[in-house]
Tab-separated table of C-alpha atoms and ligand atoms in Angstrom:
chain	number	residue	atom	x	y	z
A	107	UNK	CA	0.000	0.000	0.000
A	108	UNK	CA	1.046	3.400	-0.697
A	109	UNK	CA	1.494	5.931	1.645
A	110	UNK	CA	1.514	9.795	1.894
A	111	UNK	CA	4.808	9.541	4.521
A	112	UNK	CA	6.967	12.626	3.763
A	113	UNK	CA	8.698	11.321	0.533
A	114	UNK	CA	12.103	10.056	1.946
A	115	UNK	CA	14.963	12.005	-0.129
A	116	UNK	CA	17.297	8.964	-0.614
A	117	UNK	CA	21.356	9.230	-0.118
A	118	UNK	CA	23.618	8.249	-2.806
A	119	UNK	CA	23.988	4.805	-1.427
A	120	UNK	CA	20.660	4.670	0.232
A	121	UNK	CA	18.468	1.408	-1.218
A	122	UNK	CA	21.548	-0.016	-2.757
A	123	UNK	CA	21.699	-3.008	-0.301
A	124	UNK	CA	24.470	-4.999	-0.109
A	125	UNK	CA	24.927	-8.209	-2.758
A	126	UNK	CA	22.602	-10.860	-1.265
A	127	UNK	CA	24.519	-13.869	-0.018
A	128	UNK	CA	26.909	-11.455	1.531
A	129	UNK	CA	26.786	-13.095	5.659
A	130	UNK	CA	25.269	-10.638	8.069
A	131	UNK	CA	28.261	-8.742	9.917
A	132	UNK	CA	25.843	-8.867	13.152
A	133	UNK	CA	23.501	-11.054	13.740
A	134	UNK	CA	20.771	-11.122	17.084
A	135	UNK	CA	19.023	-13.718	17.818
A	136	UNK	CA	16.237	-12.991	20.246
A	137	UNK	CA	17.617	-10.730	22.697
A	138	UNK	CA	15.619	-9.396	25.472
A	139	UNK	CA	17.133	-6.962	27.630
A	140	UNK	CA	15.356	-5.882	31.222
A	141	UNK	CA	16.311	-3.089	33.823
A	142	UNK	CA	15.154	-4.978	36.482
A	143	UNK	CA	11.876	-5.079	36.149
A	144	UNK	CA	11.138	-3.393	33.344
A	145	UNK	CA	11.300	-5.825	30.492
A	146	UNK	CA	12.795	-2.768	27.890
A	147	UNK	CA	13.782	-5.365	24.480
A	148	UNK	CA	11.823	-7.709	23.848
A	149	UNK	CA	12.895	-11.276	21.769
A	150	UNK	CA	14.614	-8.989	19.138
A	151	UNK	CA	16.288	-10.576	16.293
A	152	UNK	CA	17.923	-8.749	13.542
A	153	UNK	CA	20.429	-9.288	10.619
A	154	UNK	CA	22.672	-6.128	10.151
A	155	UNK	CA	24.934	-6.101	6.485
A	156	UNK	CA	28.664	-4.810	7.242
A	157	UNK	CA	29.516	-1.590	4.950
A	158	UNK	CA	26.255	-0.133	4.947
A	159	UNK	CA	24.336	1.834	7.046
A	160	UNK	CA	21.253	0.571	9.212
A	161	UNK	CA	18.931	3.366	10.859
A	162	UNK	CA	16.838	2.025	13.963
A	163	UNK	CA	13.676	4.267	14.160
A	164	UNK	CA	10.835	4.469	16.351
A	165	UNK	CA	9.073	6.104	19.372
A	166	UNK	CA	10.981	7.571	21.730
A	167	UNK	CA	11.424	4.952	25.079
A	168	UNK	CA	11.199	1.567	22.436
A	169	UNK	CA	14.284	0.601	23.177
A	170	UNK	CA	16.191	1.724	20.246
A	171	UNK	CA	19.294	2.958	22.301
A	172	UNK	CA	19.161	-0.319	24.583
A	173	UNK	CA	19.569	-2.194	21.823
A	174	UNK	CA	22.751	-0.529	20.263
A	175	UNK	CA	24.508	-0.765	23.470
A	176	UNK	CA	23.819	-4.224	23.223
A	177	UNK	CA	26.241	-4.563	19.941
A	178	UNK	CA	29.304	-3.162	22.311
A	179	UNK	CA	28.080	-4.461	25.418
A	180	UNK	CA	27.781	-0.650	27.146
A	181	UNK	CA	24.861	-2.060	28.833
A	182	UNK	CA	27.157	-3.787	30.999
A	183	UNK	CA	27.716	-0.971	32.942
A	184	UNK	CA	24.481	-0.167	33.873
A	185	UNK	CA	23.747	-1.565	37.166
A	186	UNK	CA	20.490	-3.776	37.120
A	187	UNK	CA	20.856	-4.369	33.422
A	188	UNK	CA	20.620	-8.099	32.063
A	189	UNK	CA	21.070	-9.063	28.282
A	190	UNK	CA	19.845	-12.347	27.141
A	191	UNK	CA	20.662	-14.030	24.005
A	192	UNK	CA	22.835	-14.409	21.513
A	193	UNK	CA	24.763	-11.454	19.450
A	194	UNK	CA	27.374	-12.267	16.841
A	195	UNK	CA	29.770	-10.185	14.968
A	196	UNK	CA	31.285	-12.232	12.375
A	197	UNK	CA	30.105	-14.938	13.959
A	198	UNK	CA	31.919	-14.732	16.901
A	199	UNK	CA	29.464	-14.544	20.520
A	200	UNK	CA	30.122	-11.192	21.671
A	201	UNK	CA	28.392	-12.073	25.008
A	202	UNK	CA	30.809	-14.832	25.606
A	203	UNK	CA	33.022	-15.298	28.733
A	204	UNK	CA	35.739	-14.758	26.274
A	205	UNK	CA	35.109	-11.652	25.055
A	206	UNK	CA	36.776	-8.833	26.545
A	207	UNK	CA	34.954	-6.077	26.457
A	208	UNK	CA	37.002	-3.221	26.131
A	209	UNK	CA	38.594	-5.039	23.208
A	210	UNK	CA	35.178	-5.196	21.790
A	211	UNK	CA	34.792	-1.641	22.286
A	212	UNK	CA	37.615	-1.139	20.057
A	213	UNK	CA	35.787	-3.257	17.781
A	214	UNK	CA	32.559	-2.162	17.788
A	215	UNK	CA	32.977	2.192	18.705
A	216	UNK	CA	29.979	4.243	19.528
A	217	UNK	CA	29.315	7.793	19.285
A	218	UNK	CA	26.566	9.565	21.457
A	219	UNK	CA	24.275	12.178	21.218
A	220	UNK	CA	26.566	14.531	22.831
A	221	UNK	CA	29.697	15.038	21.386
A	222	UNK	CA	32.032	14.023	24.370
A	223	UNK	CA	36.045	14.905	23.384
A	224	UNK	CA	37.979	14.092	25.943
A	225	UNK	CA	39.338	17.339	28.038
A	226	UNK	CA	42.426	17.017	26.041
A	227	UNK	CA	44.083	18.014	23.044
A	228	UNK	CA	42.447	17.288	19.196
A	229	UNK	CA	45.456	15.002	18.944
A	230	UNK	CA	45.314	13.250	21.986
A	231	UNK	CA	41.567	12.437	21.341
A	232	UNK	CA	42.350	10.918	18.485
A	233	UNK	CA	45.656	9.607	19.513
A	234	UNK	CA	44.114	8.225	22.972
A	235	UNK	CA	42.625	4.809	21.317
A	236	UNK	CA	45.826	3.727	19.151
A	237	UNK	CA	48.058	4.089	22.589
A	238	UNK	CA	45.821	2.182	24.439
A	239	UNK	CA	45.217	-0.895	22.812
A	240	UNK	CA	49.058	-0.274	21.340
A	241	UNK	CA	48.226	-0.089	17.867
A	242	UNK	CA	51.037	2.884	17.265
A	243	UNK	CA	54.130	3.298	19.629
A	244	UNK	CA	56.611	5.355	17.262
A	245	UNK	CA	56.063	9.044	17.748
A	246	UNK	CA	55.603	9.298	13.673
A	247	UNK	CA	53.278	6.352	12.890
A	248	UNK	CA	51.028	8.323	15.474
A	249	UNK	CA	50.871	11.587	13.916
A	250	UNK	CA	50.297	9.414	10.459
A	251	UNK	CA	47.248	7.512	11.953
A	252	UNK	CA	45.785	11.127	13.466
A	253	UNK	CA	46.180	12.624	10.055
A	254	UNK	CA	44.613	9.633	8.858
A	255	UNK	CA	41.842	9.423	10.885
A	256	UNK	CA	41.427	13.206	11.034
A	257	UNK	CA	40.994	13.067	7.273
A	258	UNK	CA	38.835	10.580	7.066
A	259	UNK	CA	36.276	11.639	9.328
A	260	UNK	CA	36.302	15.307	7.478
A	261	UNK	CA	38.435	17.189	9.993
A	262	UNK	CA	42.009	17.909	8.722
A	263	UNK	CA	41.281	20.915	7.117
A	264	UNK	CA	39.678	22.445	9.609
A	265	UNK	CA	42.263	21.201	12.836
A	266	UNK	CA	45.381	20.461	11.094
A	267	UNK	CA	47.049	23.951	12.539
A	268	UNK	CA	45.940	23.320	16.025
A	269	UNK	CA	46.101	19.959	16.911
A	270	UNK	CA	47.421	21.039	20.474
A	271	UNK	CA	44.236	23.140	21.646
A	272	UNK	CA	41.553	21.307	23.431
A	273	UNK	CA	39.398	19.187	21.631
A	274	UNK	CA	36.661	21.134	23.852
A	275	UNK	CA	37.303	24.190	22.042
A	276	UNK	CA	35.689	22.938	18.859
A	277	UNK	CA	32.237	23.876	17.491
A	278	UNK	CA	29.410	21.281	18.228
A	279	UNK	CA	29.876	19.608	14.667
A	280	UNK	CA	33.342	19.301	14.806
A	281	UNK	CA	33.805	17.971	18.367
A	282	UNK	CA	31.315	15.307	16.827
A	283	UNK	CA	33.704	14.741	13.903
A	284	UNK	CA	36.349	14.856	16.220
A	285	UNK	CA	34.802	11.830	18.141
A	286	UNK	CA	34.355	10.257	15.430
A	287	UNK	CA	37.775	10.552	14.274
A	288	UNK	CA	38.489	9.006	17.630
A	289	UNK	CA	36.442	6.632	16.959
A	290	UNK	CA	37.886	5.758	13.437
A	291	UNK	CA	41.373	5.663	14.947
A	292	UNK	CA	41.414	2.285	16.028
A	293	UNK	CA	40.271	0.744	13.423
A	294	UNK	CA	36.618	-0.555	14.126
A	295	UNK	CA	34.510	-2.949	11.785
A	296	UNK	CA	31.698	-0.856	13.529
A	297	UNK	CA	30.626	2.531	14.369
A	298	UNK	CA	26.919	2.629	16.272
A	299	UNK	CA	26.104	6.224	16.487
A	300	UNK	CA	23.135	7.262	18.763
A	301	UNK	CA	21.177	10.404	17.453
A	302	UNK	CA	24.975	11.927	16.247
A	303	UNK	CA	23.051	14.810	14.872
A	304	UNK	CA	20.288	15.843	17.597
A	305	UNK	CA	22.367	18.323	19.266
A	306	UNK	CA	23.502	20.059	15.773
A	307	UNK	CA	22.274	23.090	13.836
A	308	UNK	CA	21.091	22.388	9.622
A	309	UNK	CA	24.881	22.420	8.329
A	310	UNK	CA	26.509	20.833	10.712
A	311	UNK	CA	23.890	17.828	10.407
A	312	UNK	CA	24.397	17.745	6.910
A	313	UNK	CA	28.564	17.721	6.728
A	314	UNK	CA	27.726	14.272	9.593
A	315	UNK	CA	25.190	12.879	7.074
A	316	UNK	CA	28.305	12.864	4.253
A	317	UNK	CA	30.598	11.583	6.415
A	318	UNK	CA	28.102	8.551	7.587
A	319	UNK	CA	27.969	8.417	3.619
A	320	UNK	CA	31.724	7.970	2.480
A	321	UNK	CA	32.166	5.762	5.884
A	322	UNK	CA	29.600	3.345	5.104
A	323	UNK	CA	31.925	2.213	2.259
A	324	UNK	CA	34.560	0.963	4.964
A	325	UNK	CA	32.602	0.543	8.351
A	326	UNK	CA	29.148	-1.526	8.958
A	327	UNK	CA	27.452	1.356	10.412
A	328	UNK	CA	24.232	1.900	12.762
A	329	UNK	CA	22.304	5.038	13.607
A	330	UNK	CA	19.564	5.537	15.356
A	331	UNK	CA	17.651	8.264	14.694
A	332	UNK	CA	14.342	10.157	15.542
A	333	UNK	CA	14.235	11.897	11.756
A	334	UNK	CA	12.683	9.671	9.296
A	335	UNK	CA	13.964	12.030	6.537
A	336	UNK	CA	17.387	11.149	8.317
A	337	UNK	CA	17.237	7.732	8.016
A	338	UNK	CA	15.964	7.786	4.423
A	339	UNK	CA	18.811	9.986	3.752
A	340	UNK	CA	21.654	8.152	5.318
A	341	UNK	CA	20.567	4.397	5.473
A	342	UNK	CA	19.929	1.476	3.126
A	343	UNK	CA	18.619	-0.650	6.018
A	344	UNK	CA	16.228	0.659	8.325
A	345	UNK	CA	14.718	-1.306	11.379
A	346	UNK	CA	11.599	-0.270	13.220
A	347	UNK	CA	10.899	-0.740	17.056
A	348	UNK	CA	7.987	-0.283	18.610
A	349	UNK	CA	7.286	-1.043	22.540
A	350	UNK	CA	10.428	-2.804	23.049
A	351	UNK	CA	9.501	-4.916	19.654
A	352	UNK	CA	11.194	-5.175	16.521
A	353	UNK	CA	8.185	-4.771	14.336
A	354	UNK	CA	9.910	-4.592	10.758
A	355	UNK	CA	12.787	-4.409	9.190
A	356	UNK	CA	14.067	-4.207	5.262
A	357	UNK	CA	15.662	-2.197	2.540
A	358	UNK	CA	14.926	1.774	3.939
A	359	UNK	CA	12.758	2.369	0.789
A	360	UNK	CA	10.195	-0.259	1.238
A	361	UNK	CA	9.940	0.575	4.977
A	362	UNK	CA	9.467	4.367	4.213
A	363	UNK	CA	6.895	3.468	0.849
A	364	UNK	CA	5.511	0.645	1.584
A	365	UNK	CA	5.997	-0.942	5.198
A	366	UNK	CA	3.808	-4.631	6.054
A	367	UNK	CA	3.356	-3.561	9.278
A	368	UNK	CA	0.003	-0.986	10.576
A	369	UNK	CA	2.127	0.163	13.427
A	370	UNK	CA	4.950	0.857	11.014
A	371	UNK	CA	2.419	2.796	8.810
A	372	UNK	CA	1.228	4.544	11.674
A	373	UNK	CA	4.769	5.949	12.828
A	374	UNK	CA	5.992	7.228	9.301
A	375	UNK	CA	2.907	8.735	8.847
A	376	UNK	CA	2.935	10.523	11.983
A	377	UNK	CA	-0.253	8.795	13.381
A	378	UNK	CA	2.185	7.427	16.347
A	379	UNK	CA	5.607	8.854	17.833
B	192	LIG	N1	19.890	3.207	31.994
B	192	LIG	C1	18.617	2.796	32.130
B	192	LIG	N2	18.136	2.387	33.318
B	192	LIG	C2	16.852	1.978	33.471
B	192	LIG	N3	15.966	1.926	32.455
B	192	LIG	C3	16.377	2.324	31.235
B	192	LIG	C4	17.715	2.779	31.012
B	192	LIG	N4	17.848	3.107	29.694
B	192	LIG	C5	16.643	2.865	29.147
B	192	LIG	N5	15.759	2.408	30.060
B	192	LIG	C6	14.351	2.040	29.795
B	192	LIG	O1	14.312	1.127	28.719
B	192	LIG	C7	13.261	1.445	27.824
B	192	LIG	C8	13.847	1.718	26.445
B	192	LIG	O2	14.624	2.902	26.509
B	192	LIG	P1	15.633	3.340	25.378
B	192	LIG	O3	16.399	2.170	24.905
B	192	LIG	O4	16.406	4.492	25.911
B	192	LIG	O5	14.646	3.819	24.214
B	192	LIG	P2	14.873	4.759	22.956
B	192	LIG	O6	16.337	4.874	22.721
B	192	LIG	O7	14.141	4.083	21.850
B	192	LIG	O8	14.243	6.086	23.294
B	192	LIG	C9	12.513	2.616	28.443
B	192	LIG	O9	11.451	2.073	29.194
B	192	LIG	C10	13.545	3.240	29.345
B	192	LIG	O10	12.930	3.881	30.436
B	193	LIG	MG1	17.577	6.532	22.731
């Protein structure tokens, strides 16, 4: 059925899912998640492609931010917080005894709402990942994999004169390049990035939406997102929760033209939300 959503303007890569066949970088098989409880995720299971991007949409308090914590395990540190069921990335059981974590983390980064540089210098940020898990230890392979990353997350240009001054100092849109940069340092097979672009103006959305673009050719990316016209712009994927339910998920055009579900229909439509 047809609908009269607001007509998604599509990305340059958005509908072009990946070849069929390809296997699922993450796969879920019914995870529920409670805060003690309060039963928040309920039996979700979800295929997400690697290099692409997948938005998770849906009413705010459905449980779109537990489950992306879920893919890096950041739910772990909330106290009262159980995960059950099975997540793999490549196949591997990220919820297995052994999995460590933090190594994960450097797997699988995240970037938040708010950008959050640490209170030290642009090059330290970036720097801070590659020392820790001793991915660079001469003092020039460093400043090559800053420049790197700064480059590739669309901040050289801007930074490259004052890498010393606080990454604090930087507009809202760059401190969320920055972290992303940060992010991009170490090398991740996945970036989950949790409403990146509520806390930026117009233009600074729009220079994050390009980036997610040109990344999603290297990284398996997910966003979630409270902007359909977002996640039709950015995402080839999109996955739609509802009341702690996964209610439907497929190529972003068919979800935003022509979803199965009524409560899907209701939410791009604005009847719910
Ligand atoms: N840190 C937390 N502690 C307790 N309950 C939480 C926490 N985070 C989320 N919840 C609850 O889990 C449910 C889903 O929330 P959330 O994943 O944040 O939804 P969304 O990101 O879709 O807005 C809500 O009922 C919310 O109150
Ligand atoms: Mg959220």
């Amino acid at each position: 059925m047809q609908t009269s959503a607001p007509t998604p303007v599509v990305g340059t890569h958005a509908n072009q899912a990946p070849p069929a066949g390809e296997p699922a970088k993450i796969t879920a098989r019914d995870v529920n998640v409670y805060y003690g409880a309060n039963h928040a995720l309920k039996s979700v299971s979800l295929d997400i492609p690697g290099k692409s991007v997948t938005a998770f949409i849906g009413p705010s308090g459905c449980g779109k931010s537990t489950f992306l914590r879920c893919i890096n395990r950041m739910n772990d540190t909330i106290p009262g917080c159980r995960v059950e069921g099975r997540i793999g990335l490549d196949g591997d059981d990220i919820y297995d005894p052994s999995i460590d974590p933090v190594s994960l983390r450097a797997r699988v980064g995240m970037v938040f709402q708010k950008p959050n540089p640490f209170p030290k210098s642009i090059y330290d940020n970036v720097a801070y990942g590659p020392r820790i898990h001793g991915l660079e230890t001469s003092k020039t392979g460093l400043d090559d994999l800053v420049e790197a990353s700064l480059k590739r997350a669309g901040l050289w240009g801007e930074v490259h004169d004052r890498l010393k001054a606080p990454g604090t100092g930087l507009s809202g849109g760059q401190q969320q390049r920055l972290v992303i940069a940060r992010a991009i340092a170490v090398n991740p097979e996945v970036i989950l990035m949790d409403e990146p672009c509520s806390a930026l103006d117009p233009i600074a959305t729009a220079r994050i939406e390009e980036l997610i673009d040109d990344l999603a050719s290297q990284f398996c990316i997910v966003i979630v997102t409270h902007s359909m016209a977002q996640a039709a712009r950015v995402s080839q994927q999109t996955a739609f929760f509802h009341l702690g339910s996964l209610v439907e998920t497929g190529p972003t055009g068919m979800i935003f033209t022509n979803p199965k579900d009524g409560r899907t229909q209701d939410y791009i439509t604005g009847r719910t939300g």
